[in-house]
């Protein structure tokens, strides 16, 4: 099963308060973005990479120069879903047929080859595509509508059957592009690719269990955790 890798990397990710977007923060001499694409860039099944970038991104060219894969660059959009849609538009105008596209966040540096293999194997033969996800382990609390006082519990939500969506997510190019176009026309921004497919009502993406280490870096605590995971893998010789 061959695929194109799509990386939305146009976010400015300033919640970390760092002087550069989070995907360009470095761990062990490599940016998060490089860690995030390493397992795909060395995968024989990857036909190329489409990356959505913020205007004037000064960090990408040096990373791109080291990639031994065809690369398409596009300008990202206002929302993550816009960036993915614009990347898919560029790909759709350049390739024949309906290849598989694997969409992965630029700030998920701990994805492993085992997870990619599990996703590809699990989604093969499932036309609606699929995604890595994790069953919820914690008890879920819903807060009372935010007010001036302390935040308090309104109720406990049943967690049975709930999963956290991760990336990569794997779909056929043209149905995913159609789904993202329809969402954009309706003024809706899905927070992952699977949601856009769900909205079409045309299929139910498959949930493939991912790894707890496959976290998206959002806070400084995430960054520290990711650094520990990658350092341990490097020491053990299992980093990609
Ligand atoms: O901000 P968040 O963590 O949700 O971003 C997830 C991914 O989407 C990141 O890789 C980020 O660079 C990307 N993104 C994008 N275009 C946007 C917003 C986010 O490519 N407008």
Short mmCIF file of C-alpha atoms in Angstrom, two decimals, residues 27-205:
data_model
loop_
_atom_site.label_atom_id
_atom_site.label_comp_id
_atom_site.label_asym_id
_atom_site.label_seq_id
_atom_site.Cartn_x
_atom_site.Cartn_y
_atom_site.Cartn_z
CA UNK A 27 15.11 18.28 20.47
CA UNK A 28 18.48 16.51 20.25
CA UNK A 29 19.53 18.73 17.35
CA UNK A 30 16.44 18.08 15.21
CA UNK A 31 13.25 20.14 14.88
CA UNK A 32 9.94 18.59 15.97
CA UNK A 33 8.89 18.66 12.32
CA UNK A 34 11.92 16.57 11.30
CA UNK A 35 11.19 14.05 14.05
CA UNK A 36 7.53 13.99 12.97
CA UNK A 37 8.30 13.11 9.35
CA UNK A 38 11.35 10.88 9.89
CA UNK A 39 9.43 7.58 10.02
CA UNK A 40 7.65 8.42 6.74
CA UNK A 41 10.59 9.97 4.90
CA UNK A 42 12.51 6.69 5.28
CA UNK A 43 9.51 4.52 4.36
CA UNK A 44 9.67 2.90 0.89
CA UNK A 45 5.86 3.13 0.61
CA UNK A 46 5.90 6.96 0.80
CA UNK A 47 5.70 8.41 -2.74
CA UNK A 48 6.20 12.02 -1.66
CA UNK A 49 5.42 14.72 0.85
CA UNK A 50 3.03 17.67 0.60
CA UNK A 51 3.68 20.32 3.21
CA UNK A 52 1.50 23.35 4.03
CA UNK A 53 3.60 26.25 5.30
CA UNK A 54 3.02 29.68 6.81
CA UNK A 55 3.96 32.57 4.48
CA UNK A 56 7.68 33.38 4.57
CA UNK A 57 8.57 30.32 6.69
CA UNK A 58 12.39 30.61 6.97
CA UNK A 59 13.02 27.20 8.62
CA UNK A 60 11.54 24.74 6.10
CA UNK A 61 14.03 25.07 3.18
CA UNK A 62 16.96 23.61 5.18
CA UNK A 63 14.83 20.64 6.28
CA UNK A 64 13.49 20.10 2.78
CA UNK A 65 17.02 20.02 1.34
CA UNK A 66 17.77 16.92 3.41
CA UNK A 67 14.69 14.93 2.26
CA UNK A 68 15.17 12.19 -0.32
CA UNK A 69 11.51 12.31 -1.43
CA UNK A 70 9.55 14.46 -3.93
CA UNK A 71 8.17 17.46 -2.03
CA UNK A 72 5.24 19.77 -2.88
CA UNK A 73 5.00 23.00 -0.92
CA UNK A 74 1.77 24.99 -0.54
CA UNK A 75 0.74 28.04 1.45
CA UNK A 76 -1.40 27.03 4.42
CA UNK A 77 -4.80 28.46 5.33
CA UNK A 78 -6.47 30.07 8.33
CA UNK A 79 -7.41 26.77 10.01
CA UNK A 80 -5.67 23.40 10.07
CA UNK A 81 -8.44 21.97 7.88
CA UNK A 82 -7.80 24.74 5.32
CA UNK A 83 -4.10 23.89 5.26
CA UNK A 84 -4.85 20.20 4.66
CA UNK A 85 -7.41 21.06 1.96
CA UNK A 86 -4.96 23.34 0.13
CA UNK A 87 -2.27 20.64 0.29
CA UNK A 88 -4.72 18.11 -1.18
CA UNK A 89 -5.76 20.55 -3.95
CA UNK A 90 -2.10 20.82 -4.99
CA UNK A 91 -1.65 17.06 -4.93
CA UNK A 92 -4.90 16.36 -6.81
CA UNK A 93 -3.82 18.61 -9.68
CA UNK A 94 -0.50 16.79 -10.00
CA UNK A 95 -1.24 13.07 -9.61
CA UNK A 96 -3.39 10.61 -11.53
CA UNK A 97 -5.96 8.38 -9.86
CA UNK A 98 -6.88 8.36 -6.22
CA UNK A 99 -3.84 7.60 -4.05
CA UNK A 100 -3.97 7.08 -0.30
CA UNK A 101 -2.98 10.18 1.68
CA UNK A 102 -1.65 9.98 5.17
CA UNK A 103 -2.13 13.24 7.12
CA UNK A 104 0.15 13.80 10.11
CA UNK A 105 0.58 16.80 12.44
CA UNK A 106 3.95 18.54 12.32
CA UNK A 107 4.05 18.57 16.12
CA UNK A 108 3.65 14.81 16.75
CA UNK A 109 7.30 13.75 16.79
CA UNK A 110 6.96 10.37 18.53
CA UNK A 111 4.94 8.46 15.93
CA UNK A 112 6.58 5.09 15.21
CA UNK A 113 6.92 2.84 12.19
CA UNK A 114 4.87 0.22 14.09
CA UNK A 115 1.95 2.65 14.31
CA UNK A 116 2.22 3.49 10.60
CA UNK A 117 2.27 -0.23 9.76
CA UNK A 118 -0.77 -0.87 11.97
CA UNK A 119 -2.70 1.99 10.35
CA UNK A 120 -1.91 0.89 6.80
CA UNK A 121 -2.75 -2.74 7.57
CA UNK A 122 -5.93 -1.83 9.45
CA UNK A 123 -7.27 0.52 6.78
CA UNK A 124 -6.42 -1.63 3.74
CA UNK A 125 -9.73 -2.76 2.27
CA UNK A 126 -11.72 -0.19 4.30
CA UNK A 127 -12.75 2.45 1.74
CA UNK A 128 -13.82 5.03 4.37
CA UNK A 129 -10.22 5.23 5.65
CA UNK A 130 -9.14 5.35 9.26
CA UNK A 131 -7.06 6.91 11.97
CA UNK A 132 -4.87 6.15 14.93
CA UNK A 133 -6.70 6.72 18.19
CA UNK A 134 -6.56 5.85 21.87
CA UNK A 135 -9.45 4.61 24.02
CA UNK A 136 -10.04 7.05 26.89
CA UNK A 137 -8.61 5.84 30.17
CA UNK A 138 -9.60 8.63 32.60
CA UNK A 139 -13.00 9.46 34.08
CA UNK A 140 -14.52 12.41 32.21
CA UNK A 141 -15.94 15.44 34.02
CA UNK A 142 -18.00 18.19 32.43
CA UNK A 143 -17.65 21.55 34.16
CA UNK A 144 -20.46 23.90 35.05
CA UNK A 145 -20.74 26.74 32.50
CA UNK A 146 -17.72 29.03 33.09
CA UNK A 147 -18.50 31.88 35.49
CA UNK A 148 -16.69 34.18 37.89
CA UNK A 149 -16.21 31.57 40.68
CA UNK A 150 -14.14 28.38 40.85
CA UNK A 151 -14.55 25.77 38.14
CA UNK A 152 -16.82 23.00 39.46
CA UNK A 153 -18.17 19.68 38.21
CA UNK A 154 -21.56 19.59 36.50
CA UNK A 155 -21.56 15.87 35.79
CA UNK A 156 -19.51 12.81 34.87
CA UNK A 157 -19.69 11.84 31.21
CA UNK A 158 -19.73 8.13 30.34
CA UNK A 159 -16.41 7.32 28.72
CA UNK A 160 -17.40 3.95 27.31
CA UNK A 161 -16.76 3.80 23.58
CA UNK A 162 -14.86 7.13 23.50
CA UNK A 163 -11.47 7.48 21.82
CA UNK A 164 -8.96 10.32 21.43
CA UNK A 165 -8.15 10.94 17.77
CA UNK A 166 -4.42 11.04 16.94
CA UNK A 167 -2.58 11.33 13.65
CA UNK A 168 -1.61 9.95 11.18
CA UNK A 169 -5.03 9.58 9.53
CA UNK A 170 -5.34 7.71 6.25
CA UNK A 171 -7.88 8.34 3.47
CA UNK A 172 -8.20 8.27 -0.30
CA UNK A 173 -7.20 11.63 -1.76
CA UNK A 174 -10.34 12.53 -3.71
CA UNK A 175 -13.07 11.64 -1.17
CA UNK A 176 -11.10 13.46 1.55
CA UNK A 177 -10.65 16.51 -0.67
CA UNK A 178 -14.37 16.50 -1.53
CA UNK A 179 -15.24 16.24 2.17
CA UNK A 180 -12.94 19.14 3.11
CA UNK A 181 -14.27 21.28 0.24
CA UNK A 182 -17.85 20.62 1.38
CA UNK A 183 -16.93 21.56 4.96
CA UNK A 184 -15.27 24.79 3.79
CA UNK A 185 -18.32 25.68 1.64
CA UNK A 186 -20.52 25.16 4.70
CA UNK A 187 -18.23 27.40 6.78
CA UNK A 188 -17.24 24.51 9.05
CA UNK A 189 -13.70 23.63 10.16
CA UNK A 190 -13.32 19.96 11.13
CA UNK A 191 -10.62 19.44 13.76
CA UNK A 192 -9.40 16.28 12.06
CA UNK A 193 -9.76 14.61 8.66
CA UNK A 194 -12.04 11.86 9.97
CA UNK A 195 -14.60 14.46 11.07
CA UNK A 196 -14.83 15.82 7.52
CA UNK A 197 -15.48 12.28 6.23
CA UNK A 198 -18.05 11.66 9.00
CA UNK A 199 -19.94 14.83 7.96
CA UNK A 200 -20.36 13.50 4.41
CA UNK A 201 -22.23 10.49 5.80
CA UNK A 202 -20.49 8.38 3.17
CA UNK A 203 -18.52 6.14 5.49
CA UNK A 204 -17.27 5.36 8.95
CA UNK A 205 -13.49 5.68 9.36
#
